[in-house]
CSV table of C-alpha atoms in Angstrom, one decimal:
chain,number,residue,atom,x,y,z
A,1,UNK,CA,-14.7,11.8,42.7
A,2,UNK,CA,-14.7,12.6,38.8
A,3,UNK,CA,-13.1,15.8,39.5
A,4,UNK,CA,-10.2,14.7,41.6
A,5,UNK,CA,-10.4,12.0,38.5
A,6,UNK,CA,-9.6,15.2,36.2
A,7,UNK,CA,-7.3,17.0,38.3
A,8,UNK,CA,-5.0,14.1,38.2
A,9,UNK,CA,-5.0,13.6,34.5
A,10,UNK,CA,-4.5,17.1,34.0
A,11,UNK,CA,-1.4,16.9,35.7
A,12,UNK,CA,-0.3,14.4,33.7
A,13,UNK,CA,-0.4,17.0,30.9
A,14,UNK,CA,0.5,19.7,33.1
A,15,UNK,CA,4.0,19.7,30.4
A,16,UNK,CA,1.4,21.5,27.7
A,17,UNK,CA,0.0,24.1,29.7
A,18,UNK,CA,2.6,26.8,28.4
A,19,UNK,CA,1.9,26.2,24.5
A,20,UNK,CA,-2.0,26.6,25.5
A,21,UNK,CA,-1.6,29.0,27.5
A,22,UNK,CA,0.5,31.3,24.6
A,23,UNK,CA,-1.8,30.1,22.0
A,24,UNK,CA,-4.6,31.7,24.3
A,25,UNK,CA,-3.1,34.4,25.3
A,26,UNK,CA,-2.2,35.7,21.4
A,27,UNK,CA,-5.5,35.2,20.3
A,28,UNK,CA,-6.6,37.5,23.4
A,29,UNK,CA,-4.7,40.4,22.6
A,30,UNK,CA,-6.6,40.4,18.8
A,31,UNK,CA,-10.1,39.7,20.4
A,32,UNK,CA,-9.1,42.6,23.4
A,33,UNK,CA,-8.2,45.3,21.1
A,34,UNK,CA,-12.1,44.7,19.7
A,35,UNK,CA,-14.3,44.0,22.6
A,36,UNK,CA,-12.1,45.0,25.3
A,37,UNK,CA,-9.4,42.8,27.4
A,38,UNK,CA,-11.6,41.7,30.3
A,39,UNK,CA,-14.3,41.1,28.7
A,40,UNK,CA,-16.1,37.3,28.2
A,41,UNK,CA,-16.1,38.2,24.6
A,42,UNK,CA,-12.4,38.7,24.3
A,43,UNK,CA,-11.9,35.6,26.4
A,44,UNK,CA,-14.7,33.3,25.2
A,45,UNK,CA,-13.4,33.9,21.7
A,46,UNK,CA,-10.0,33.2,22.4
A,47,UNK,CA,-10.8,29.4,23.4
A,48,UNK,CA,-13.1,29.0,20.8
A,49,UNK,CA,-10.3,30.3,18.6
A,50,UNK,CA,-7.9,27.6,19.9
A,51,UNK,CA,-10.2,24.7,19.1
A,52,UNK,CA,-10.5,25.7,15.6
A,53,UNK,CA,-6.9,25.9,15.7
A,54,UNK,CA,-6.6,22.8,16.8
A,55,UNK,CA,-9.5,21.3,14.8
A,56,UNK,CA,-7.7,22.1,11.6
A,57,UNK,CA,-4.5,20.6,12.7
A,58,UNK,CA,-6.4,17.4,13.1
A,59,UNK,CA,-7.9,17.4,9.7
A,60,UNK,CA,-5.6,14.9,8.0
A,61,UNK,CA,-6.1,12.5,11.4
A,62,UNK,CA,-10.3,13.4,10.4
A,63,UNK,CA,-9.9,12.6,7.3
A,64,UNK,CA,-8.0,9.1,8.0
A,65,UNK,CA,-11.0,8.5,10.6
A,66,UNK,CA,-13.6,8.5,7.9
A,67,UNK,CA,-11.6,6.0,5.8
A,68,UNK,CA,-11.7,4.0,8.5
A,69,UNK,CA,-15.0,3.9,9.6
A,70,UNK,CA,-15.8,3.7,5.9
A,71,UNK,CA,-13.0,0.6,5.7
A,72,UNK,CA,-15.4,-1.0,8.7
A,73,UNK,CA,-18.9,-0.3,7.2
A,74,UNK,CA,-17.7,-2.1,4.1
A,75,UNK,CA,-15.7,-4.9,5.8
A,76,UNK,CA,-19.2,-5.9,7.9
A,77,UNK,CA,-20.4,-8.3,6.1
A,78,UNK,CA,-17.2,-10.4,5.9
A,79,UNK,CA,-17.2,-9.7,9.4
A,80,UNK,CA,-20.5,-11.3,10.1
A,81,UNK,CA,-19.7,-14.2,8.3
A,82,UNK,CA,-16.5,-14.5,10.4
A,83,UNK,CA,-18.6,-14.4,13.5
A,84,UNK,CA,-21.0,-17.0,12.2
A,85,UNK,CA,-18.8,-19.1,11.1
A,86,UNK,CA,-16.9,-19.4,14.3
A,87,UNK,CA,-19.8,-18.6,16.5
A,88,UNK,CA,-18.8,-21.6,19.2
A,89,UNK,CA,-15.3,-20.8,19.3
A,90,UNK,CA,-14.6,-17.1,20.3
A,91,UNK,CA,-10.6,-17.3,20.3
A,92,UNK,CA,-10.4,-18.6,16.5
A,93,UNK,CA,-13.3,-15.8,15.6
A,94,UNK,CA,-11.1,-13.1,16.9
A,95,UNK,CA,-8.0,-14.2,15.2
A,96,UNK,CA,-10.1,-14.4,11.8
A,97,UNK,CA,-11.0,-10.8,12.6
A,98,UNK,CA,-7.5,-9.6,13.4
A,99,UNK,CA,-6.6,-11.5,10.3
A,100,UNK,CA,-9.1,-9.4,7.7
A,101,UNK,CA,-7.9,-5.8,9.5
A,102,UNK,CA,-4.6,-6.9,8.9
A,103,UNK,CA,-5.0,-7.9,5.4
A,104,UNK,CA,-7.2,-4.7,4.3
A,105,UNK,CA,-5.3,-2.5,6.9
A,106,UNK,CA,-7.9,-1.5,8.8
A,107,UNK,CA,-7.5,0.0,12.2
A,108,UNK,CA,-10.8,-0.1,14.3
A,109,UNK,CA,-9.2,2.5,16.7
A,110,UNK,CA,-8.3,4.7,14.2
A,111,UNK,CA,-11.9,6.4,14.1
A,112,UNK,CA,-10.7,7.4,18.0
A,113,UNK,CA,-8.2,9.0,16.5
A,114,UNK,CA,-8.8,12.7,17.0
A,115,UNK,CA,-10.9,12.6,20.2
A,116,UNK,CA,-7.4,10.5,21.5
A,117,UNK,CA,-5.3,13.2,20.0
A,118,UNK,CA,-7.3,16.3,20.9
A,119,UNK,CA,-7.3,14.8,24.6
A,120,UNK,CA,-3.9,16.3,26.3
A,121,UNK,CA,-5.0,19.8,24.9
A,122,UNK,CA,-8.8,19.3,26.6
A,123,UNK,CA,-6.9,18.4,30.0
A,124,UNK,CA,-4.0,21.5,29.4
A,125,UNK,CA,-6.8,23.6,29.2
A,126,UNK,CA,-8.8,22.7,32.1
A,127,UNK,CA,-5.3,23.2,34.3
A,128,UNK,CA,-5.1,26.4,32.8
A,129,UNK,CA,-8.4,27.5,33.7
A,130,UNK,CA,-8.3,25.5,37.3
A,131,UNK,CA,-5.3,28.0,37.6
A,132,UNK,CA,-6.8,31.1,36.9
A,133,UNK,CA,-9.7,30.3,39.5
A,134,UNK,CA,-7.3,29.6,41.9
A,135,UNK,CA,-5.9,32.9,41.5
A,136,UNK,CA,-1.8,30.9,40.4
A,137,UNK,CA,0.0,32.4,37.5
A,138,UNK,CA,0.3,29.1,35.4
A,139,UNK,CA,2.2,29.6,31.7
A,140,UNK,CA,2.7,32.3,29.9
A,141,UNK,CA,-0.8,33.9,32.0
A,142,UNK,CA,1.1,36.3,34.4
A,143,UNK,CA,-0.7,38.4,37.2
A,144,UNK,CA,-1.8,41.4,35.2
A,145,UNK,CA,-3.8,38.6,32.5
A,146,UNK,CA,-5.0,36.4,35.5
A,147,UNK,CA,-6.2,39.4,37.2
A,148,UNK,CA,-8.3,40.1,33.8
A,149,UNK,CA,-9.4,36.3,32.9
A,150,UNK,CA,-10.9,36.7,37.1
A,151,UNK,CA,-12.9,39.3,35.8
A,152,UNK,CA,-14.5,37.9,32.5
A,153,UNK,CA,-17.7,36.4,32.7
A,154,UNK,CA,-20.0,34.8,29.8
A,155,UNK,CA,-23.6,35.6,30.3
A,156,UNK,CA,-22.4,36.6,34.0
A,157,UNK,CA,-20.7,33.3,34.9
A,158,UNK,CA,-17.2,33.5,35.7
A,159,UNK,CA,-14.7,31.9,33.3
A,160,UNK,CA,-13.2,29.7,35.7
A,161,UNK,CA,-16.9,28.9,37.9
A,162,UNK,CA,-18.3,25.4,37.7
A,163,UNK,CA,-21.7,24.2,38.4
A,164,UNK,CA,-20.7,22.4,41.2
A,165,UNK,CA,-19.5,25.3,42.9
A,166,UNK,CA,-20.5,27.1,46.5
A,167,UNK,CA,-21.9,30.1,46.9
A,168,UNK,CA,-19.0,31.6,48.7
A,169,UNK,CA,-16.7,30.7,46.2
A,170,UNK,CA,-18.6,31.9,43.1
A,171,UNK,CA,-18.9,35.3,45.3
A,172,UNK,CA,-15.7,35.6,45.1
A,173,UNK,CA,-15.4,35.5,41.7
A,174,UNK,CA,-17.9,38.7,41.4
A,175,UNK,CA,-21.4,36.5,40.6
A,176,UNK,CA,-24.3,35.4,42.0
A,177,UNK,CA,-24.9,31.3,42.3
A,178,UNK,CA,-28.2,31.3,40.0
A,179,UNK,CA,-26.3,32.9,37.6
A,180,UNK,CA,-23.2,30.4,37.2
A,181,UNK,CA,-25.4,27.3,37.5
A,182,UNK,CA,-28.1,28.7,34.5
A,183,UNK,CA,-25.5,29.4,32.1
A,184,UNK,CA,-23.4,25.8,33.3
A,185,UNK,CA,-26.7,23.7,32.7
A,186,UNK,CA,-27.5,25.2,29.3
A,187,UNK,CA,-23.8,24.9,27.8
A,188,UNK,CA,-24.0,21.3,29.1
A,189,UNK,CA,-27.1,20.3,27.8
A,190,UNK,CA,-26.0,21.9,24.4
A,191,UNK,CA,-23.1,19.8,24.7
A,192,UNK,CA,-24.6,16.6,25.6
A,193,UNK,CA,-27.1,17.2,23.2
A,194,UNK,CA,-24.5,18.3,20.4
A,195,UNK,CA,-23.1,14.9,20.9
A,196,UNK,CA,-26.1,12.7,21.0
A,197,UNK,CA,-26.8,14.4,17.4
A,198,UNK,CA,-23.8,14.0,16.1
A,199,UNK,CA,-23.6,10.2,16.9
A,200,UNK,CA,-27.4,10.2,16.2
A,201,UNK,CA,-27.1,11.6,12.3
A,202,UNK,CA,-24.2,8.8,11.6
A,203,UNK,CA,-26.0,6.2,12.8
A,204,UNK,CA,-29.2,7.3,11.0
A,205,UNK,CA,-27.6,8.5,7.8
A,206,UNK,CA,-24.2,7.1,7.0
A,207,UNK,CA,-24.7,3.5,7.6
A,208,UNK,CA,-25.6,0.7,5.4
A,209,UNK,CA,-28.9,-0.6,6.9
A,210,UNK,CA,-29.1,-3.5,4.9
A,211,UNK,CA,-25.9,-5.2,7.4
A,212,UNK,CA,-26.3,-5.5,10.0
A,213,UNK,CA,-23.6,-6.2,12.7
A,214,UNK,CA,-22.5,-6.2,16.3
A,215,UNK,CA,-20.1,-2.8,15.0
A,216,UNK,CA,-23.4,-1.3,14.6
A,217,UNK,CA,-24.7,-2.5,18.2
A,218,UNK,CA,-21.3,-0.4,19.5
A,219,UNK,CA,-22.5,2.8,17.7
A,220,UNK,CA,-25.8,2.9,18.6
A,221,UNK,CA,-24.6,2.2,22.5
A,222,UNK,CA,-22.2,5.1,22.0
A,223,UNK,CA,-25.1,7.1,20.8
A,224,UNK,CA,-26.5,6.8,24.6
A,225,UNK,CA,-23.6,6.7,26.4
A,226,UNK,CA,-21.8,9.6,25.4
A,227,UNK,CA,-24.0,11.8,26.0
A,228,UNK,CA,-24.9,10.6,30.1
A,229,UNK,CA,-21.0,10.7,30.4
A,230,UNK,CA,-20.3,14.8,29.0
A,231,UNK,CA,-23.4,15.4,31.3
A,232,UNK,CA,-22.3,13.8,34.7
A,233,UNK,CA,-18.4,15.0,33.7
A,234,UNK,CA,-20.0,18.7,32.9
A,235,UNK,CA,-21.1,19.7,36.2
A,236,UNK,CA,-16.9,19.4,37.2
A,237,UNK,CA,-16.4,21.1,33.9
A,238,UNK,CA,-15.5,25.3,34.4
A,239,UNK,CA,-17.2,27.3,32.4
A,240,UNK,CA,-14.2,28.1,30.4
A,241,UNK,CA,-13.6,24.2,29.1
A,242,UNK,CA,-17.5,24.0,28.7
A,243,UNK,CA,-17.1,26.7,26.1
A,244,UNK,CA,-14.0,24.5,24.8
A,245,UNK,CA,-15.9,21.1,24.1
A,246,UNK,CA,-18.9,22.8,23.0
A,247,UNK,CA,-17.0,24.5,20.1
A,248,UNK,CA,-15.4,21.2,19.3
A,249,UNK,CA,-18.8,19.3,19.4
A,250,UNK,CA,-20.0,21.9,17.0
A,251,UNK,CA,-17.1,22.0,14.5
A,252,UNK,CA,-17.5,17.8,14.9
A,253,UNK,CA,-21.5,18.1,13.9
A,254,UNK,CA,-21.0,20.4,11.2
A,255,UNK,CA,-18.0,18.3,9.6
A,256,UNK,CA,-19.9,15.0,9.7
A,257,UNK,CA,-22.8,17.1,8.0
A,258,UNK,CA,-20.5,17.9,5.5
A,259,UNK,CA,-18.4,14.9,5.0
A,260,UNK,CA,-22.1,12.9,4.7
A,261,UNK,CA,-23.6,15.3,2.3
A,262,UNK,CA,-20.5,14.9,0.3
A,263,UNK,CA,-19.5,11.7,0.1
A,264,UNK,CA,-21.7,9.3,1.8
A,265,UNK,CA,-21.4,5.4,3.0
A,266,UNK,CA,-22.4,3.7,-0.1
A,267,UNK,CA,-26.1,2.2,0.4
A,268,UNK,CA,-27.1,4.8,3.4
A,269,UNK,CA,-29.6,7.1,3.1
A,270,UNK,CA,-27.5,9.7,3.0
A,271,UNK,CA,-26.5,8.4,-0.6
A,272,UNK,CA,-30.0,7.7,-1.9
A,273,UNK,CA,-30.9,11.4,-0.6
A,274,UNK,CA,-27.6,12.4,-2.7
A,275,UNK,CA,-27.9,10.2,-5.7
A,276,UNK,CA,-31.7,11.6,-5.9
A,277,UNK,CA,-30.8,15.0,-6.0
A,278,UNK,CA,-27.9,14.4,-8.3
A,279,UNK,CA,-30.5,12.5,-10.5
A,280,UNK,CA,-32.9,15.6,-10.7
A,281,UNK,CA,-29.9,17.7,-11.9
A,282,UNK,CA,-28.5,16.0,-14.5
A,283,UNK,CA,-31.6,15.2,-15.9
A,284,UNK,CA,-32.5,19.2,-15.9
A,285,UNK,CA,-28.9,19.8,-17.8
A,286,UNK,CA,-28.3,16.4,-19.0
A,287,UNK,CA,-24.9,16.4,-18.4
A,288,UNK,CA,-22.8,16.3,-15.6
A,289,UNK,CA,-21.3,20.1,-14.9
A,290,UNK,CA,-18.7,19.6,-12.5
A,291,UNK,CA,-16.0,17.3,-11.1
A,292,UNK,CA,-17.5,15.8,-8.6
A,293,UNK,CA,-20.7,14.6,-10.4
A,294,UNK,CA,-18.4,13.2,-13.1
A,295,UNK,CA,-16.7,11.2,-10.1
A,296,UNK,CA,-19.8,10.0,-8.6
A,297,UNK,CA,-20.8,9.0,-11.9
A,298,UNK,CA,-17.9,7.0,-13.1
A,299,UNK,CA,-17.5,5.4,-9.8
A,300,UNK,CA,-21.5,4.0,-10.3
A,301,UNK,CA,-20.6,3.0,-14.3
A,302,UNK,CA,-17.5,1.4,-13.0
A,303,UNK,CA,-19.1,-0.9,-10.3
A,304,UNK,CA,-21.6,-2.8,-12.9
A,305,UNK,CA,-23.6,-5.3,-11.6
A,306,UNK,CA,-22.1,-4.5,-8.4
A,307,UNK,CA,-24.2,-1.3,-8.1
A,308,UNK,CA,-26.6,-1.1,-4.6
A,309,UNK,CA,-30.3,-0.4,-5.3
A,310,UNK,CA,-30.1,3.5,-4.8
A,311,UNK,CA,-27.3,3.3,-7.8
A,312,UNK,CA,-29.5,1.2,-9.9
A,313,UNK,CA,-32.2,3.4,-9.5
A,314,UNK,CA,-30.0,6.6,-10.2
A,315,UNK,CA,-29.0,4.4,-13.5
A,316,UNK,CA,-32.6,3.9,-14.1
A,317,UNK,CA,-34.0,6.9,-13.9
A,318,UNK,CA,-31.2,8.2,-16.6
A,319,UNK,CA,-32.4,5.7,-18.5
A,320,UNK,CA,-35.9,6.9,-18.2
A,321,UNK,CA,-34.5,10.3,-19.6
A,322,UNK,CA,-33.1,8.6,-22.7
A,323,UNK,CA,-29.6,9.4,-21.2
A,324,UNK,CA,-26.7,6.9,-21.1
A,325,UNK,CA,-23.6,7.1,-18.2
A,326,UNK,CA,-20.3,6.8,-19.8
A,327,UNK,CA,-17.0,5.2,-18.1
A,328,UNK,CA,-15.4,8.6,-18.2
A,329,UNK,CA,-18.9,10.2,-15.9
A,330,UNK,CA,-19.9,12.1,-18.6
A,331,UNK,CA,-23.5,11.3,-19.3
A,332,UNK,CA,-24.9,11.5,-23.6
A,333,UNK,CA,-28.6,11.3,-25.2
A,334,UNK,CA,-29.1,7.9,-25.6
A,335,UNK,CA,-31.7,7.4,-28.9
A,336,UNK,CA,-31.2,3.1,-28.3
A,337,UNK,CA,-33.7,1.5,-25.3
A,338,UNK,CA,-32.0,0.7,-22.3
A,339,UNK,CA,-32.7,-2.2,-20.2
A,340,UNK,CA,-34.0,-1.4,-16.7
A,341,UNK,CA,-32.8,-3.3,-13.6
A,342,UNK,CA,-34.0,-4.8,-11.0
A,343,UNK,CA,-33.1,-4.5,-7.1
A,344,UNK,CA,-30.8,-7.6,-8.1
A,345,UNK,CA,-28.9,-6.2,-10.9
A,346,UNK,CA,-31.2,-7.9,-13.7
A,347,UNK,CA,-33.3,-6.6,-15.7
A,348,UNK,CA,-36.9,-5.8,-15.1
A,349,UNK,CA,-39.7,-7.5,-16.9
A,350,UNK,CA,-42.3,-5.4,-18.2
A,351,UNK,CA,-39.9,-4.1,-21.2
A,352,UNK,CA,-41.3,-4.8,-24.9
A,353,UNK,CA,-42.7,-8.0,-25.4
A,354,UNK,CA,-42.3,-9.8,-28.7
A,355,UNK,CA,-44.5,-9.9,-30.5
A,356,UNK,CA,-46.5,-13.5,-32.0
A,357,UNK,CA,-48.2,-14.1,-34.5
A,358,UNK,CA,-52.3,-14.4,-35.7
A,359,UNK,CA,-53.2,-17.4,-35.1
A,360,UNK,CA,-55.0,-18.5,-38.2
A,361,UNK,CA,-58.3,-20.7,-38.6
A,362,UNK,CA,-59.0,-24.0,-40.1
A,363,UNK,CA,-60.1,-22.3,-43.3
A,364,UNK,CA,-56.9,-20.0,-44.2
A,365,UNK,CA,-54.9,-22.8,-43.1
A,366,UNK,CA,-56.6,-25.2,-45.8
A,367,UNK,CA,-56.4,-22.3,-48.2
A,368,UNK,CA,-53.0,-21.7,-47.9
A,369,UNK,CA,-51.0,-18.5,-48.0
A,370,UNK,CA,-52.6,-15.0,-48.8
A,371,UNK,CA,-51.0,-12.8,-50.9
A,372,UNK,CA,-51.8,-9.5,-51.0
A,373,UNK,CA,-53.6,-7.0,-53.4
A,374,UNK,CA,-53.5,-3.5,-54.9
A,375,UNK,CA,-56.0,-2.6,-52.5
A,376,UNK,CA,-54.6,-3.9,-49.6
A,377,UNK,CA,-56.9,-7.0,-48.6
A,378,UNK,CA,-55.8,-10.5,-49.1
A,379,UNK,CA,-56.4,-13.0,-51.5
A,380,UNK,CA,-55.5,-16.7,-51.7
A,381,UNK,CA,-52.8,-18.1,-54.2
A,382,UNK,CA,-53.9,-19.9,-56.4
A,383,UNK,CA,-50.2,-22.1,-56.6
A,384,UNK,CA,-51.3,-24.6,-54.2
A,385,UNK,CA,-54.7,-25.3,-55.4
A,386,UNK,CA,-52.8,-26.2,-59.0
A,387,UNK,CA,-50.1,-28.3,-56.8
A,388,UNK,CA,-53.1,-29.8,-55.2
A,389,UNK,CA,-54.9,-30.3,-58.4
A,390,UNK,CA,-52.0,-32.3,-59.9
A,391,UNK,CA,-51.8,-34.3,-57.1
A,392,UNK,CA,-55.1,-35.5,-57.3
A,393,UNK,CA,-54.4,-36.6,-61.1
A,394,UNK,CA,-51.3,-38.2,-60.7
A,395,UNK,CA,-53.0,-40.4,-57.7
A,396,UNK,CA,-55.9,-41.2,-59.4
A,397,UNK,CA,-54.2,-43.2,-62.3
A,398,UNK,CA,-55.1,-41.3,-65.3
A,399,UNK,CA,-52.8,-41.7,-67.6
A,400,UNK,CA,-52.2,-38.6,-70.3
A,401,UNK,CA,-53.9,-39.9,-73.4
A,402,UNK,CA,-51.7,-39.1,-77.0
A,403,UNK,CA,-53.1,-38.0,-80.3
A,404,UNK,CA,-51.8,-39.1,-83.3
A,405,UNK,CA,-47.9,-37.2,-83.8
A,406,UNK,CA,-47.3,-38.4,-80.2
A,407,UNK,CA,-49.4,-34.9,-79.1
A,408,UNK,CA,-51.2,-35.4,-75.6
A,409,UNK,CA,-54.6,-35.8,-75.8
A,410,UNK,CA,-57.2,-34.0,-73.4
A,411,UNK,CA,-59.3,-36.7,-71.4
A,412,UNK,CA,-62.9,-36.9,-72.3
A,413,UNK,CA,-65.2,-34.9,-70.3
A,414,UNK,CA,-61.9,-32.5,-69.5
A,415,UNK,CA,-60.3,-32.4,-65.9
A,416,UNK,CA,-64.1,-33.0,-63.9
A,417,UNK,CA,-63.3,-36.6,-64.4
A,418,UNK,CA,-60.5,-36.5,-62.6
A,419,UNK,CA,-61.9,-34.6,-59.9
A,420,UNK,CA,-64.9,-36.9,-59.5
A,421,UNK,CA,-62.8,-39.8,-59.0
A,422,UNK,CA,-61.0,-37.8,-56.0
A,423,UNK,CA,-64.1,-37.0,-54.7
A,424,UNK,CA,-65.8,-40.4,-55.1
A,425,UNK,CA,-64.2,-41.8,-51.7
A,426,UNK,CA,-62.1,-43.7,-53.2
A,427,UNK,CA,-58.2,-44.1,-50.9
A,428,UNK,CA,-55.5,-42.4,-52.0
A,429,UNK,CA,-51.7,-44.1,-52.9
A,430,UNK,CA,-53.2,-47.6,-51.8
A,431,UNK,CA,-55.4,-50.5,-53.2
A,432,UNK,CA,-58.7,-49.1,-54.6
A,433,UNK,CA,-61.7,-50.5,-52.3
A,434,UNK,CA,-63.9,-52.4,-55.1
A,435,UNK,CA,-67.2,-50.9,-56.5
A,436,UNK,CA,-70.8,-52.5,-54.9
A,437,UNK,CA,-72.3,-53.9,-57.6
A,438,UNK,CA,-75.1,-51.6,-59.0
A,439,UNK,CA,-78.8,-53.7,-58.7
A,440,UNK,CA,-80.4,-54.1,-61.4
């Protein structure tokens, strides 16, 4: 069923099968000078060779698939508050959602991009190959290569032998039954298990955990799915297009891995593994050396109080290092204290407290202020005992007594008098409370 599936699609691209077929056959005459022309080697290398080729044609189309899977990581949680919003009416939520891709122009099947594009050469191939094991010049192949692509094997499976084959026909190719379905097994469980990672590494790596969304749901599905569908399509799959789409699940693995150790979704792991290693070496030089650090670090500077909790903590642990990020990414000695942040954005507590001051008892209070001495201890001024002193007089009535020439006179028995009155219970400012009269 799935192969009479394939065999019809095929012939829809049947049109490509001479530009495949030359590409092939061009890389085959460099890999046959070195290993020999009917060899696997010279063969096998020649379709690996086109995938590359083709791989690096669809760079720019790779490159607009990560913006826009980045463009839908960031958009999720304006997406989840569409789909709350509208939760009870599921026409109006998915005209709200066509409405935000339109106005951020986003394309959700752009990050199909190049498996879409890559398709029509996948098929071309597998109508080139279903050509050679049918022994039918097809392209540019003419009888003398067809007679040499019959006799290549890979690890002594036939180019053009699928799993699903009989024994009768894989005789007829020169090679034993075991052989062809051991090396078909292997390639297909590297392939389904090249895919699973791939899928498995985005999902684990390059994704925002703290959003979460039904987009998510989708990826983690395809994470599963995938995989089931390359192994139940493999066993259909000659060994020829197995070597194809495991080169191309290969180069896809080891581009992601690239693209996520470069520039990662902003709050995956991925960017707190990144931003701590970044951390570690511009502490060590405290600068940033090169380009890209002076990028990562302007775009952190430039985001503020914006900044996820792996970027506050990259800011932090500068910080920590008495070193300051600058607008331009450059990164100086910082000699002021800077204010540590929070997961939120504010800063921590924790930093220097101020600090109050001694409380004082009832005694220095009454004494008023200290001054200090020579020595260094403290001793009380004697300015408000005086002010105090004066006070007293000028509430007890006395009245400044005058000599003769208008000169004041000192009061008999000196300034104790004045002081006994104060201290003889008597009210201050009011009407004196009258004397007991003494017994006699």
């Amino acid at each position: 069923m799935i192969s009479d599936i394939v065999n019809a699609i095929s012939g829809v691209f049947a049109f490509l099968t001479t530009p495949v077929s030359w590409v092939i056959v061009q890389f085959h005459k460099v890999f046959g000078a070195i290993f020999g022309p009917d060899t696997g080697w010279a063969w096998g290398l020649s379709i690996v060779s086109l995938v590359v080729l083709i791989r690096i044609c669809l760079i720019p189309l790779f490159v607009k698939q990560i913006k826009s899977t980045r463009n839908m990581q960031l958009l999720q949680p304006q997406m989840k508050a569409i789909q709350e919003r509208y939760k009870n009416d599921k026409q109006r939520q998915s005209e709200e959602m066509m409405k935000l891709y339109k106005e951020t122009g986003t394309n959700p099947l752009s990050s199909c991009l190049p498996i879409l594009v890559q398709s029509p050469f996948f098929f071309a191939l597998y109508h080139t190959l279903a050509g050679i094991a049918e022994n039918k010049k097809i392209g540019v192949i003419d009888q003398s290569l067809l007679d040499s692509a019959q006799k290549a094997h890979i690890f002594g499976a036939p180019l053009a032998a699928k799993f699903m084959d009989t024994a009768e026909e894989v005789s007829k190719m020169g090679a034993t039954l075991m052989d062809v379905r051991v090396v078909t097994a292997v390639m297909i469980i590297m392939m389904s298990a090249s895919q699973f990672y791939t899928q498995r590494q985005l999902m684990t790596k390059n994704v925002d955990l703290t959003v979460k969304t039904p987009f998510m749901q989708q990826q983690k599905m395809l994470m599963y799915v995938f995989p089931v569908i390359f192994l139940f399509m493999g066993i259909n799959f000659p060994v020829g297009v197995l070597v194809y789409w495991l080169t191309t699940n290969v180069w896809t693995m080891g581009q992601q891995m690239y693209v996520i150790s470069r520039n990662p979704t902003p709050g995956s792991k991925a960017q707190a593994k990144m931003l701590e290693g970044l951390t570690k070496h511009v502490v060590d030089h405290s600068a940033t050396r090169t380009k890209r650090e002076r990028n990562i670090v302007k775009a952190i500077v430039a985001k503020g109080r914006d900044r996820n909790e792996y970027e506050r903590k990259f800011i932090n642990g500068l910080s920590k290092a008495s070193l300051a990020a600058q607008a331009d990414g450059t990164v100086v000695a910082s000699t002021a204290a800077t204010a540590v942040l929070d997961e939120d954005g504010t800063p921590a507590s924790g930093g220097p407290k101020r600090q109050q001051p001694k409380r004082q008892s009832k005694s220095q209070r009454q004494s008023g202020p200290t001054t200090a001495k020579s020595d260094g201890t403290a001793q009380a001024s004697d300015k408000p005992s005086l002010e105090k002193k004066d006070a007293t007089d000028s509430e007890s009535g006395a009245q400044p007594q005058t000599g003769q020439g208008g000169a004041k006179a000192k009061p008999a028995g000196g300034g104790n008098q004045a002081r006994s009155k104060a201290k003889s219970g008597q009210r201050k400012g009011g009407p004196q409370r009258p004397k007991s009269p003494s017994k006699k």
